[in-house]
Short mmCIF file of C-alpha atoms in Angstrom, two decimals:
data_model
loop_
_atom_site.label_atom_id
_atom_site.label_comp_id
_atom_site.label_asym_id
_atom_site.label_seq_id
_atom_site.Cartn_x
_atom_site.Cartn_y
_atom_site.Cartn_z
CA MET A 1 41.25 -5.15 -4.81
CA GLU A 2 40.00 -5.14 -1.26
CA VAL A 3 36.34 -4.20 -0.71
CA GLY A 4 35.14 -2.28 2.31
CA ILE A 5 34.19 1.13 3.69
CA LEU A 6 35.93 4.06 2.01
CA ALA A 7 34.42 6.85 4.14
CA TYR A 8 31.72 7.51 6.71
CA GLY A 9 29.60 10.42 7.87
CA GLY A 10 26.95 11.19 10.45
CA TYR A 11 24.26 13.70 11.25
CA ILE A 12 22.27 14.30 14.42
CA PRO A 13 19.72 17.16 14.46
CA LYS A 14 20.76 20.21 16.42
CA SER A 15 17.97 20.30 19.04
CA ARG A 16 18.27 18.16 22.19
CA LEU A 17 15.02 17.80 24.09
CA GLN A 18 15.58 17.18 27.80
CA ARG A 19 13.92 13.94 28.90
CA GLU A 20 13.11 15.44 32.29
CA ASP A 21 10.75 17.85 30.53
CA ILE A 22 8.98 15.00 28.71
CA PHE A 23 8.55 13.23 32.03
CA LYS A 24 7.17 16.33 33.76
CA ALA A 25 4.36 16.48 31.19
CA HIS A 26 3.36 12.85 31.84
CA ALA A 27 4.20 12.34 35.50
CA TRP A 28 0.55 12.85 36.52
CA PHE A 29 -0.45 9.82 34.44
CA ASN A 30 2.62 7.57 34.44
CA PRO A 31 5.12 8.32 37.23
CA GLY A 32 6.94 5.15 36.23
CA LEU A 33 8.55 7.09 33.35
CA LYS A 34 10.79 8.77 35.94
CA GLY A 35 13.39 6.03 35.47
CA LEU A 36 13.85 7.09 31.81
CA ALA A 37 13.97 10.84 32.51
CA ARG A 38 17.74 11.18 32.26
CA GLY A 39 19.79 12.88 29.56
CA GLU A 40 18.43 14.19 26.30
CA ARG A 41 17.09 12.98 22.96
CA SER A 42 17.79 14.41 19.52
CA MET A 43 14.85 16.20 17.97
CA ALA A 44 14.42 16.84 14.26
CA ASN A 45 13.34 20.34 13.27
CA TRP A 46 9.92 20.77 11.58
CA ASP A 47 11.62 20.87 8.18
CA GLU A 48 13.74 17.75 8.71
CA ASP A 49 12.76 14.23 7.70
CA SER A 50 14.64 11.04 6.97
CA VAL A 51 15.54 12.26 3.46
CA THR A 52 17.02 15.59 4.59
CA MET A 53 18.99 13.94 7.40
CA ALA A 54 20.29 11.30 4.98
CA VAL A 55 21.48 14.08 2.68
CA GLU A 56 23.39 15.77 5.51
CA ALA A 57 25.03 12.52 6.61
CA ALA A 58 25.97 11.77 2.99
CA ARG A 59 27.50 15.24 2.53
CA ASP A 60 29.55 14.66 5.68
CA CYS A 61 30.65 11.28 4.29
CA LEU A 62 31.55 12.48 0.80
CA GLY A 63 33.21 15.76 1.74
CA GLU A 64 34.95 17.25 -1.26
CA ASP A 65 35.46 13.88 -2.96
CA ASP A 66 34.47 13.39 -6.59
CA ARG A 67 30.84 12.25 -6.73
CA THR A 68 30.61 11.49 -10.43
CA ASN A 69 31.80 7.89 -10.07
CA ILE A 70 29.18 6.81 -7.49
CA SER A 71 27.29 3.88 -9.00
CA ALA A 72 24.41 3.44 -6.52
CA VAL A 73 22.59 5.02 -3.57
CA TYR A 74 20.99 2.73 -1.00
CA MET A 75 18.77 4.36 1.61
CA ALA A 76 17.31 2.65 4.68
CA SER A 77 14.52 3.93 6.92
CA THR A 78 11.20 2.92 8.43
CA THR A 79 10.01 6.53 8.30
CA PHE A 80 10.30 7.39 4.65
CA PRO A 81 8.39 10.56 3.76
CA PHE A 82 7.12 8.93 0.56
CA MET A 83 5.60 5.46 0.35
CA ASP A 84 5.42 5.51 -3.45
CA ARG A 85 8.28 7.68 -4.65
CA GLN A 86 11.86 6.53 -4.41
CA ASN A 87 13.40 8.34 -1.46
CA ALA A 88 16.96 7.32 -2.40
CA GLY A 89 16.34 9.11 -5.69
CA ILE A 90 15.63 12.37 -3.85
CA VAL A 91 18.87 11.93 -1.88
CA ALA A 92 20.81 11.33 -5.12
CA ASP A 93 19.25 14.42 -6.65
CA ALA A 94 20.13 16.61 -3.65
CA LEU A 95 23.71 15.36 -3.85
CA ASN A 96 23.78 16.35 -7.53
CA LEU A 97 24.76 12.83 -8.60
CA PRO A 98 24.57 11.72 -12.23
CA SER A 99 21.34 10.01 -13.31
CA SER A 100 23.20 6.89 -14.50
CA LEU A 101 23.15 5.16 -11.11
CA GLN A 102 21.09 2.62 -9.18
CA THR A 103 18.84 3.85 -6.35
CA LEU A 104 17.20 1.52 -3.83
CA ASP A 105 15.07 1.99 -0.69
CA PHE A 106 15.37 -0.47 2.21
CA ALA A 107 12.48 -0.51 4.71
CA SER A 108 10.10 -2.44 7.00
CA SER A 109 12.61 -3.55 9.64
CA MET A 110 14.95 -2.18 12.31
CA ARG A 111 17.75 -4.01 10.50
CA ALA A 112 17.10 -2.40 7.11
CA GLY A 113 20.20 -0.25 7.70
CA THR A 114 22.60 -3.15 8.22
CA ALA A 115 20.89 -5.05 5.39
CA ALA A 116 21.64 -2.16 3.02
CA LEU A 117 25.25 -1.96 4.22
CA ASN A 118 25.73 -5.72 3.96
CA LEU A 119 24.33 -5.83 0.43
CA ALA A 120 26.52 -2.91 -0.62
CA LEU A 121 29.62 -4.68 0.73
CA GLN A 122 28.71 -7.77 -1.28
CA ALA A 123 27.86 -5.84 -4.45
CA ALA A 124 30.69 -3.31 -4.42
CA GLY A 125 33.26 -5.69 -5.91
CA ALA A 126 31.28 -5.99 -9.12
CA ALA A 127 29.95 -2.42 -9.20
CA SER A 128 31.21 0.17 -11.67
CA GLY A 129 31.91 2.59 -8.80
CA PRO A 130 31.45 3.14 -5.06
CA ILE A 131 28.02 2.65 -3.47
CA LEU A 132 26.64 5.25 -1.09
CA VAL A 133 24.70 3.67 1.81
CA THR A 134 22.67 5.90 4.07
CA GLY A 135 20.28 5.20 6.92
CA ALA A 136 18.05 7.83 8.51
CA GLU A 137 15.16 7.85 10.92
CA ARG A 138 12.71 10.43 12.23
CA ARG A 139 10.92 8.45 14.94
CA ASN A 140 7.21 8.92 15.47
CA THR A 141 6.26 7.96 18.99
CA LYS A 142 3.03 8.14 20.97
CA ALA A 143 2.91 10.82 23.68
CA GLY A 144 3.54 9.34 27.10
CA SER A 145 5.18 6.18 25.78
CA ALA A 146 8.57 4.89 26.88
CA LEU A 147 9.69 5.12 23.25
CA GLU A 148 9.10 8.86 23.31
CA LEU A 149 11.92 9.15 25.86
CA THR A 150 14.31 6.50 24.58
CA THR A 151 14.23 7.23 20.84
CA GLY A 152 15.88 10.00 18.81
CA ASP A 153 16.41 11.19 15.25
CA GLY A 154 19.55 10.91 13.17
CA ALA A 155 21.40 9.50 10.16
CA ALA A 156 24.67 7.94 9.07
CA SER A 157 26.25 7.27 5.68
CA PHE A 158 29.01 5.10 4.28
CA LEU A 159 30.80 5.04 0.96
CA VAL A 160 31.44 1.41 0.10
CA GLY A 161 33.78 0.23 -2.62
CA SER A 162 37.20 -1.13 -3.50
CA GLY A 163 40.60 0.47 -3.17
CA ASN A 164 41.94 2.42 -0.22
CA VAL A 165 39.36 1.17 2.29
CA ILE A 166 39.39 2.37 5.90
CA ALA A 167 37.59 -0.77 7.11
CA LYS A 168 37.30 -4.14 5.40
CA LEU A 169 34.57 -6.71 5.86
CA LEU A 170 35.86 -9.88 7.53
CA GLY A 171 32.55 -11.72 7.65
CA SER A 172 28.81 -11.41 8.12
CA HIS A 173 25.86 -13.56 9.05
CA THR A 174 22.09 -13.08 9.04
CA GLU A 175 19.39 -14.87 11.01
CA SER A 176 15.89 -14.29 9.59
CA VAL A 177 13.21 -15.00 12.20
CA ASP A 178 9.65 -13.64 12.14
CA PHE A 179 9.88 -12.61 15.77
CA VAL A 180 7.44 -9.71 16.25
CA ASP A 181 8.66 -7.50 19.10
CA HIS A 182 6.82 -4.51 17.64
CA PHE A 183 5.00 -3.61 14.47
CA ARG A 184 3.29 -0.76 12.65
CA GLY A 185 0.38 -1.71 10.42
CA GLU A 186 -0.73 -0.03 7.23
CA GLU A 187 -3.07 2.44 8.92
CA ALA A 188 -1.04 3.04 12.09
CA GLN A 189 0.92 6.19 12.90
CA TYR A 190 2.88 4.68 15.80
CA ASP A 191 4.65 1.42 16.62
CA TYR A 192 2.86 -1.11 18.81
CA THR A 193 5.34 -2.76 21.16
CA TRP A 194 5.23 -5.98 23.17
CA GLU A 195 6.50 -6.85 26.65
CA GLU A 196 10.17 -5.95 27.20
CA ARG A 197 11.23 -8.96 29.25
CA TRP A 198 9.91 -11.40 26.63
CA ILE A 199 11.71 -9.49 23.87
CA ARG A 200 14.95 -9.62 25.87
CA ASP A 201 14.78 -13.29 26.87
CA GLU A 202 13.30 -14.81 23.70
CA GLY A 203 14.52 -12.31 21.14
CA TYR A 204 17.80 -10.63 21.99
CA MET A 205 19.30 -13.44 24.06
CA LYS A 206 18.41 -16.30 21.68
CA ILE A 207 18.47 -14.85 18.17
CA VAL A 208 21.33 -12.33 18.34
CA PRO A 209 24.00 -14.76 19.71
CA LYS A 210 23.39 -17.12 16.77
CA ALA A 211 23.98 -14.30 14.30
CA ILE A 212 27.12 -13.11 16.13
CA GLU A 213 28.56 -16.62 16.39
CA GLY A 214 27.86 -17.16 12.68
CA ALA A 215 29.67 -13.94 11.77
CA LEU A 216 32.63 -14.76 14.05
CA GLU A 217 32.99 -18.19 12.46
CA LYS A 218 32.87 -16.83 8.90
CA ALA A 219 35.34 -14.07 9.77
CA GLY A 220 37.70 -16.42 11.58
CA VAL A 221 37.74 -14.07 14.55
CA LYS A 222 37.53 -14.90 18.24
CA ALA A 223 34.95 -13.06 20.35
CA GLU A 224 37.62 -11.76 22.72
CA ASP A 225 39.35 -10.04 19.77
CA ILE A 226 36.40 -7.72 19.12
CA SER A 227 37.40 -4.12 19.89
CA ALA A 228 33.96 -2.51 19.62
CA PHE A 229 30.52 -4.14 19.80
CA CYS A 230 27.81 -1.90 18.34
CA PHE A 231 24.32 -3.10 19.20
CA PRO A 232 21.49 -0.56 19.09
CA VAL A 233 19.23 -1.07 22.07
CA ALA A 234 18.23 1.56 24.62
CA ALA A 235 18.98 -0.55 27.70
CA ARG A 236 22.79 -0.87 27.89
CA ASN A 237 22.57 -4.00 30.03
CA VAL A 238 21.14 -5.89 27.02
CA ALA A 239 24.25 -5.29 24.91
CA ALA A 240 26.43 -6.07 27.93
CA GLY A 241 24.50 -9.31 28.51
CA LEU A 242 24.94 -10.33 24.89
CA ALA A 243 28.64 -9.54 25.03
CA LYS A 244 29.06 -11.69 28.12
CA LYS A 245 27.09 -14.54 26.56
CA VAL A 246 29.24 -14.73 23.40
CA GLY A 247 32.57 -13.92 25.06
CA ILE A 248 33.11 -10.30 24.05
CA SER A 249 34.86 -8.22 26.70
CA GLU A 250 32.73 -5.79 28.69
CA GLY A 251 34.98 -2.92 27.72
CA ALA A 252 34.24 -3.48 24.02
CA VAL A 253 30.53 -2.68 24.37
CA ALA A 254 30.07 0.57 22.44
CA ASP A 255 28.27 3.62 23.75
CA ASN A 256 24.63 3.30 22.64
CA LEU A 257 24.35 7.14 22.63
CA GLN A 258 21.31 6.95 24.87
CA ALA A 259 22.54 9.85 27.00
CA ASN A 260 22.64 12.46 24.24
CA CYS A 261 20.83 11.13 21.17
CA GLY A 262 18.41 8.27 21.74
CA GLU A 263 17.89 5.20 19.60
CA ALA A 264 17.34 6.25 15.99
CA GLY A 265 15.58 3.17 14.66
CA THR A 266 17.03 1.39 11.69
CA ALA A 267 19.72 4.09 11.34
CA HIS A 268 21.09 3.57 14.82
CA ALA A 269 23.33 0.58 14.10
CA LEU A 270 24.93 2.65 11.32
CA ILE A 271 25.23 5.69 13.60
CA MET A 272 26.99 3.58 16.23
CA LEU A 273 29.30 2.11 13.57
CA ALA A 274 30.19 5.58 12.27
CA HIS A 275 30.82 6.71 15.85
CA ALA A 276 33.08 3.71 16.49
CA LEU A 277 35.08 4.38 13.31
CA GLU A 278 35.81 7.92 14.51
CA THR A 279 38.13 6.55 17.19
CA ALA A 280 39.17 3.23 15.61
CA ALA A 281 42.84 2.39 15.18
CA PRO A 282 44.29 0.16 12.45
CA GLY A 283 43.59 -3.47 13.30
CA ASP A 284 40.57 -2.77 15.48
CA LYS A 285 37.76 -5.25 14.86
CA ILE A 286 34.25 -3.79 15.02
CA LEU A 287 31.17 -5.97 15.34
CA VAL A 288 27.91 -4.25 14.38
CA ALA A 289 24.64 -6.09 14.82
CA SER A 290 21.01 -5.06 14.57
CA PHE A 291 17.81 -6.77 15.63
CA GLY A 292 14.51 -6.86 13.75
CA GLN A 293 12.72 -10.01 12.58
CA GLY A 294 16.07 -11.70 13.02
CA CYS A 295 19.54 -10.27 13.26
CA ASP A 296 22.35 -9.05 10.99
CA ALA A 297 25.92 -9.23 12.27
CA LEU A 298 28.91 -7.78 10.41
CA ILE A 299 32.55 -7.79 11.47
CA LEU A 300 34.84 -5.12 10.04
CA GLU A 301 38.52 -4.45 10.61
CA ALA A 302 39.98 -0.94 10.47
CA THR A 303 42.95 -0.56 8.13
CA ASP A 304 45.95 1.77 8.09
CA ALA A 305 44.01 4.06 5.75
CA ILE A 306 41.72 5.15 8.57
CA THR A 307 44.50 7.32 9.97
CA SER A 308 44.66 9.41 6.79
CA LEU A 309 40.91 9.89 6.27
CA PRO A 310 40.19 13.65 6.05
CA LYS A 311 38.58 15.15 9.14
CA ARG A 312 34.79 15.34 9.17
CA ALA A 313 32.08 16.31 11.64
CA GLY A 314 30.81 12.76 11.99
CA VAL A 315 28.48 11.65 14.75
CA GLY A 316 30.73 13.12 17.41
CA GLY A 317 30.74 16.54 15.74
CA SER A 318 26.96 16.57 15.45
CA LEU A 319 26.56 15.56 19.07
CA ALA A 320 28.92 18.30 20.19
CA ALA A 321 26.93 20.89 18.22
CA GLY A 322 23.65 20.04 19.99
CA ARG A 323 21.55 22.78 21.59
CA LYS A 324 19.47 22.20 24.67
CA THR A 325 15.69 22.68 24.45
CA CYS A 326 13.07 22.17 27.15
CA ASN A 327 9.93 22.91 25.11
CA TYR A 328 8.06 19.60 25.00
CA HIS A 329 5.03 21.15 23.26
CA ARG A 330 7.27 22.34 20.43
CA PHE A 331 8.45 18.74 20.04
CA LEU A 332 4.83 17.55 19.91
CA ALA A 333 3.96 20.17 17.29
CA PHE A 334 6.91 19.17 15.09
CA HIS A 335 6.09 15.45 15.37
CA GLN A 336 2.34 15.74 14.73
CA GLY A 337 1.52 15.01 18.36
CA LEU A 338 -0.75 18.05 18.64
CA ASP A 339 -3.68 19.16 16.51
CA MET A 340 -2.86 22.87 16.70
CA ASP A 341 -4.77 25.87 15.41
CA LEU A 342 -2.14 27.30 13.05
CA GLY A 343 -4.20 30.28 11.93
CA ILE A 344 -5.70 31.40 8.64
CA ARG A 345 -2.31 32.08 7.00
CA ALA A 346 -1.51 28.38 7.30
CA GLU A 347 -4.52 27.50 5.13
CA VAL A 348 -2.92 28.59 1.84
CA ASP A 349 -3.15 25.77 -0.71
CA LYS A 350 0.35 24.33 -1.32
CA ASN A 351 -0.52 22.29 -4.39
CA THR A 352 2.62 21.60 -6.43
CA GLY A 353 2.39 21.33 -10.18
CA LEU A 354 4.42 18.21 -10.88
CA THR A 355 5.31 19.42 -14.37
CA THR A 356 6.80 22.59 -12.86
CA HIS A 357 8.44 20.54 -10.12
CA TYR A 358 10.15 18.30 -12.68
CA ARG A 359 11.14 21.19 -14.95
CA ASN A 360 12.77 23.05 -12.05
CA ARG A 361 14.23 20.10 -10.17
CA TYR A 362 17.85 20.99 -10.90
CA MET A 363 17.28 24.44 -9.45
CA ALA A 364 15.14 23.36 -6.48
CA GLN A 365 16.61 20.01 -5.42
CA ARG A 366 20.19 20.19 -6.73
CA MET A 367 20.62 23.95 -6.25
CA VAL A 368 22.21 24.31 -9.66
CA GLY A 369 22.50 27.86 -10.92
CA GLY A 370 24.23 29.29 -13.93
CA GLU A 371 27.64 30.53 -15.05
CA CYS A 372 28.05 32.74 -18.09
CA SER A 373 30.48 31.11 -20.54
CA LYS A 374 31.26 34.56 -21.97
CA CYS A 375 32.13 36.63 -18.87
CA GLY A 376 32.25 34.02 -16.07
CA THR A 377 29.54 35.64 -13.92
CA VAL A 378 27.66 33.14 -11.74
CA GLN A 379 24.03 33.56 -10.74
CA PHE A 380 21.15 31.82 -9.04
CA PRO A 381 18.77 30.87 -10.47
CA LYS A 382 20.02 30.08 -13.94
CA SER A 383 18.33 32.05 -16.71
CA ASN A 384 18.67 32.72 -20.42
CA MET A 385 20.39 36.07 -19.83
CA CYS A 386 23.57 36.86 -17.92
CA VAL A 387 22.85 39.20 -14.99
CA ASN A 388 26.15 41.07 -15.46
CA GLU A 389 25.07 44.50 -16.69
CA ASN A 390 28.26 44.78 -18.71
CA CYS A 391 27.62 41.45 -20.42
CA GLY A 392 23.92 40.55 -20.76
CA ALA A 393 24.77 37.66 -23.08
CA ILE A 394 21.88 35.43 -24.16
CA GLY A 395 22.03 31.63 -24.07
CA THR A 396 25.50 31.45 -22.47
CA GLN A 397 24.50 29.92 -19.11
CA GLU A 398 26.16 26.67 -18.07
CA ASP A 399 25.29 24.63 -14.99
CA HIS A 400 26.97 25.88 -11.81
CA PRO A 401 26.34 24.14 -8.43
CA PHE A 402 25.76 26.29 -5.34
CA ALA A 403 24.88 23.76 -2.61
CA GLU A 404 28.43 23.31 -1.32
CA LYS A 405 29.35 27.01 -1.44
CA THR A 406 29.64 29.11 1.68
CA ALA A 407 27.82 32.42 1.82
CA THR A 408 27.67 35.55 3.95
CA LEU A 409 24.64 37.27 5.41
CA ASN A 410 23.76 40.58 3.75
CA SER A 411 20.44 41.24 5.52
CA TYR A 412 17.73 39.36 7.39
CA THR A 413 14.23 39.63 8.83
CA ALA A 414 12.49 37.77 11.66
CA ASP A 415 8.87 37.78 10.48
CA ARG A 416 5.90 36.83 12.68
CA LEU A 417 3.27 37.70 10.04
CA THR A 418 4.35 35.11 7.49
CA PHE A 419 3.23 31.62 8.53
CA SER A 420 5.96 29.34 9.80
CA PRO A 421 5.60 26.11 11.79
CA ASP A 422 8.41 27.53 13.97
CA PRO A 423 7.85 31.31 14.19
CA PRO A 424 9.31 33.75 13.54
CA ALA A 425 10.18 32.99 9.91
CA TYR A 426 13.81 33.96 9.34
CA TYR A 427 14.84 34.91 5.82
CA GLY A 428 17.12 37.37 4.08
CA MET A 429 19.64 38.12 1.35
CA ILE A 430 22.80 36.04 1.22
CA GLN A 431 25.92 36.48 -0.91
CA PHE A 432 27.67 33.35 -2.16
CA GLU A 433 31.43 33.06 -2.21
CA GLY A 434 32.54 33.66 -5.79
CA GLY A 435 29.32 35.43 -6.76
CA GLY A 436 25.57 34.95 -6.81
CA ARG A 437 22.88 36.17 -4.43
CA LEU A 438 19.73 34.59 -3.08
CA MET A 439 16.77 35.64 -0.93
CA SER A 440 16.93 32.56 1.29
CA ASP A 441 15.02 31.02 4.19
CA PHE A 442 17.09 30.37 7.33
CA THR A 443 16.66 27.37 9.59
CA ASP A 444 17.99 26.01 12.90
CA ILE A 445 17.96 29.51 14.38
CA PHE A 446 17.70 29.59 18.18
CA PRO A 447 16.40 32.63 20.12
CA ASP A 448 19.84 33.39 21.54
CA ASP A 449 21.65 33.14 18.19
CA ASP A 450 23.45 36.33 17.17
CA LEU A 451 22.58 36.87 13.50
CA HIS A 452 24.67 39.67 12.02
CA VAL A 453 25.65 41.02 8.63
CA GLY A 454 28.74 39.31 7.28
CA MET A 455 28.38 36.10 9.25
CA GLU A 456 29.28 32.89 7.43
CA LEU A 457 26.47 30.59 6.28
CA LYS A 458 26.18 27.22 4.61
CA MET A 459 23.29 25.63 2.76
CA VAL A 460 21.28 22.65 3.99
CA PHE A 461 18.62 20.59 2.21
CA ARG A 462 15.26 20.92 3.98
CA VAL A 463 11.50 20.67 3.53
CA LYS A 464 10.28 23.94 2.02
CA ASP A 465 6.60 23.33 2.77
CA PHE A 466 3.97 20.63 3.14
CA ASP A 467 0.87 20.04 1.08
CA HIS A 468 -1.11 18.22 3.77
CA LYS A 469 -4.20 18.04 1.55
CA ARG A 470 -2.45 15.80 -0.99
CA GLY A 471 0.38 14.36 1.11
CA PHE A 472 3.20 16.01 -0.80
CA ARG A 473 6.19 17.98 0.42
CA ARG A 474 8.58 20.21 -1.48
CA TYR A 475 12.28 20.45 -0.73
CA PHE A 476 14.64 23.36 -1.15
CA TRP A 477 17.89 24.66 0.30
CA LYS A 478 18.07 26.94 3.35
CA ALA A 479 20.87 28.82 5.04
CA VAL A 480 22.24 28.08 8.52
CA PRO A 481 25.11 29.74 10.40
CA VAL A 482 28.29 27.73 9.84
CA ASP A 483 29.20 27.65 13.52
CA ALA A 484 25.78 26.12 14.28
CA THR A 485 26.12 23.09 12.02
CA GLY A 486 28.91 21.28 13.81
CA GLY A 487 30.47 20.62 10.46
CA GLU A 488 33.02 23.34 10.21
#
């Protein structure tokens, strides 16, 4: 059977920070940033990281498909929240996947995303089931740097396997070259970058064409037959120059999403690929390449099946759901660019007992509640006793997932006494479709949002709180208005 991409998904955080406002803060020191002060960049919320964004992209990719046959989860990022804890494992847990699967993290390079996708395409033929590939990035950039304006946050996911594929791999090629255009050492918080012209002339223009030409040769495809060329670099003239050098038509150069997202690191090649697939027609040939200590180049061809793929939000849906923000200091606070006085209430010790964390992981990370096998009542959290006052059966609870359920708002509070990194703290009682209630935190709430009783909500996987003293973070599920997610 043919091996290729079965489905795709994308996620871009809701907030869009206006680059003009970043520039205004730094114009006194570096007026040269004015040339980059156009458009907007995506901005992760305080409770979003590469794991939570990967989960949202994967949910968009998988939709309502059966998840029990997934054989592996590959996750790529250079901004993993955990250096010694498998991040792909957290993603698999949040997706409520079975434990009998392979989980792998890909890191340390801007082409980790394409490396993960390429490996999945090679391994899928022998795998026991589809492989979920996800790339996500939450870029940390130094205040006043060009990267602060040109980068963004986001994620994309692909389900790779055999069968009714929407895009098949025609060929791929990798050039591995220890060309150091930027780096981030063990103790560093931010990337250190080298001179742009040297990177363009010695890196992009000499290494990338070799990888593209290798992929074209292996695929048996002519450069002029490429329909979409996805190459993640902030300056569009670089991709256009590469296209001209290898013979790809100018019109095939894909939108680098610099106007409304920014370059999302190792995830960006995957984001551009997912965006290209949203409008691809059967027979279209898509070339995706990424640069980082060499270059990966993959050529895929859309099949007839792409026309029958169920509708999803995708990258385009996430971009359309963006909300404008001009508060640069809020961005700095969320990205650890400011050492703020958060007040005494923020000093509460958030130590997590790992035994309790493990014992409750199905409840906390998978959002699995209970269903009474005697009366059918569902409840969250799961307990030994059925909450139905007319039942009250003991020991009848069976696992019942809540993460994909919609809910309605019963009541809410906007609280400025409780500490929140983004005050006020919104929380309230929600009622799940089919039964079950929860006092839930809300997230992605903007000042002009109209919260009202009865409004439809969905659940999203987010950081619950940080234990900065020990470097740990806890995850849980929060409620967001459905019409604010771009996914409905």
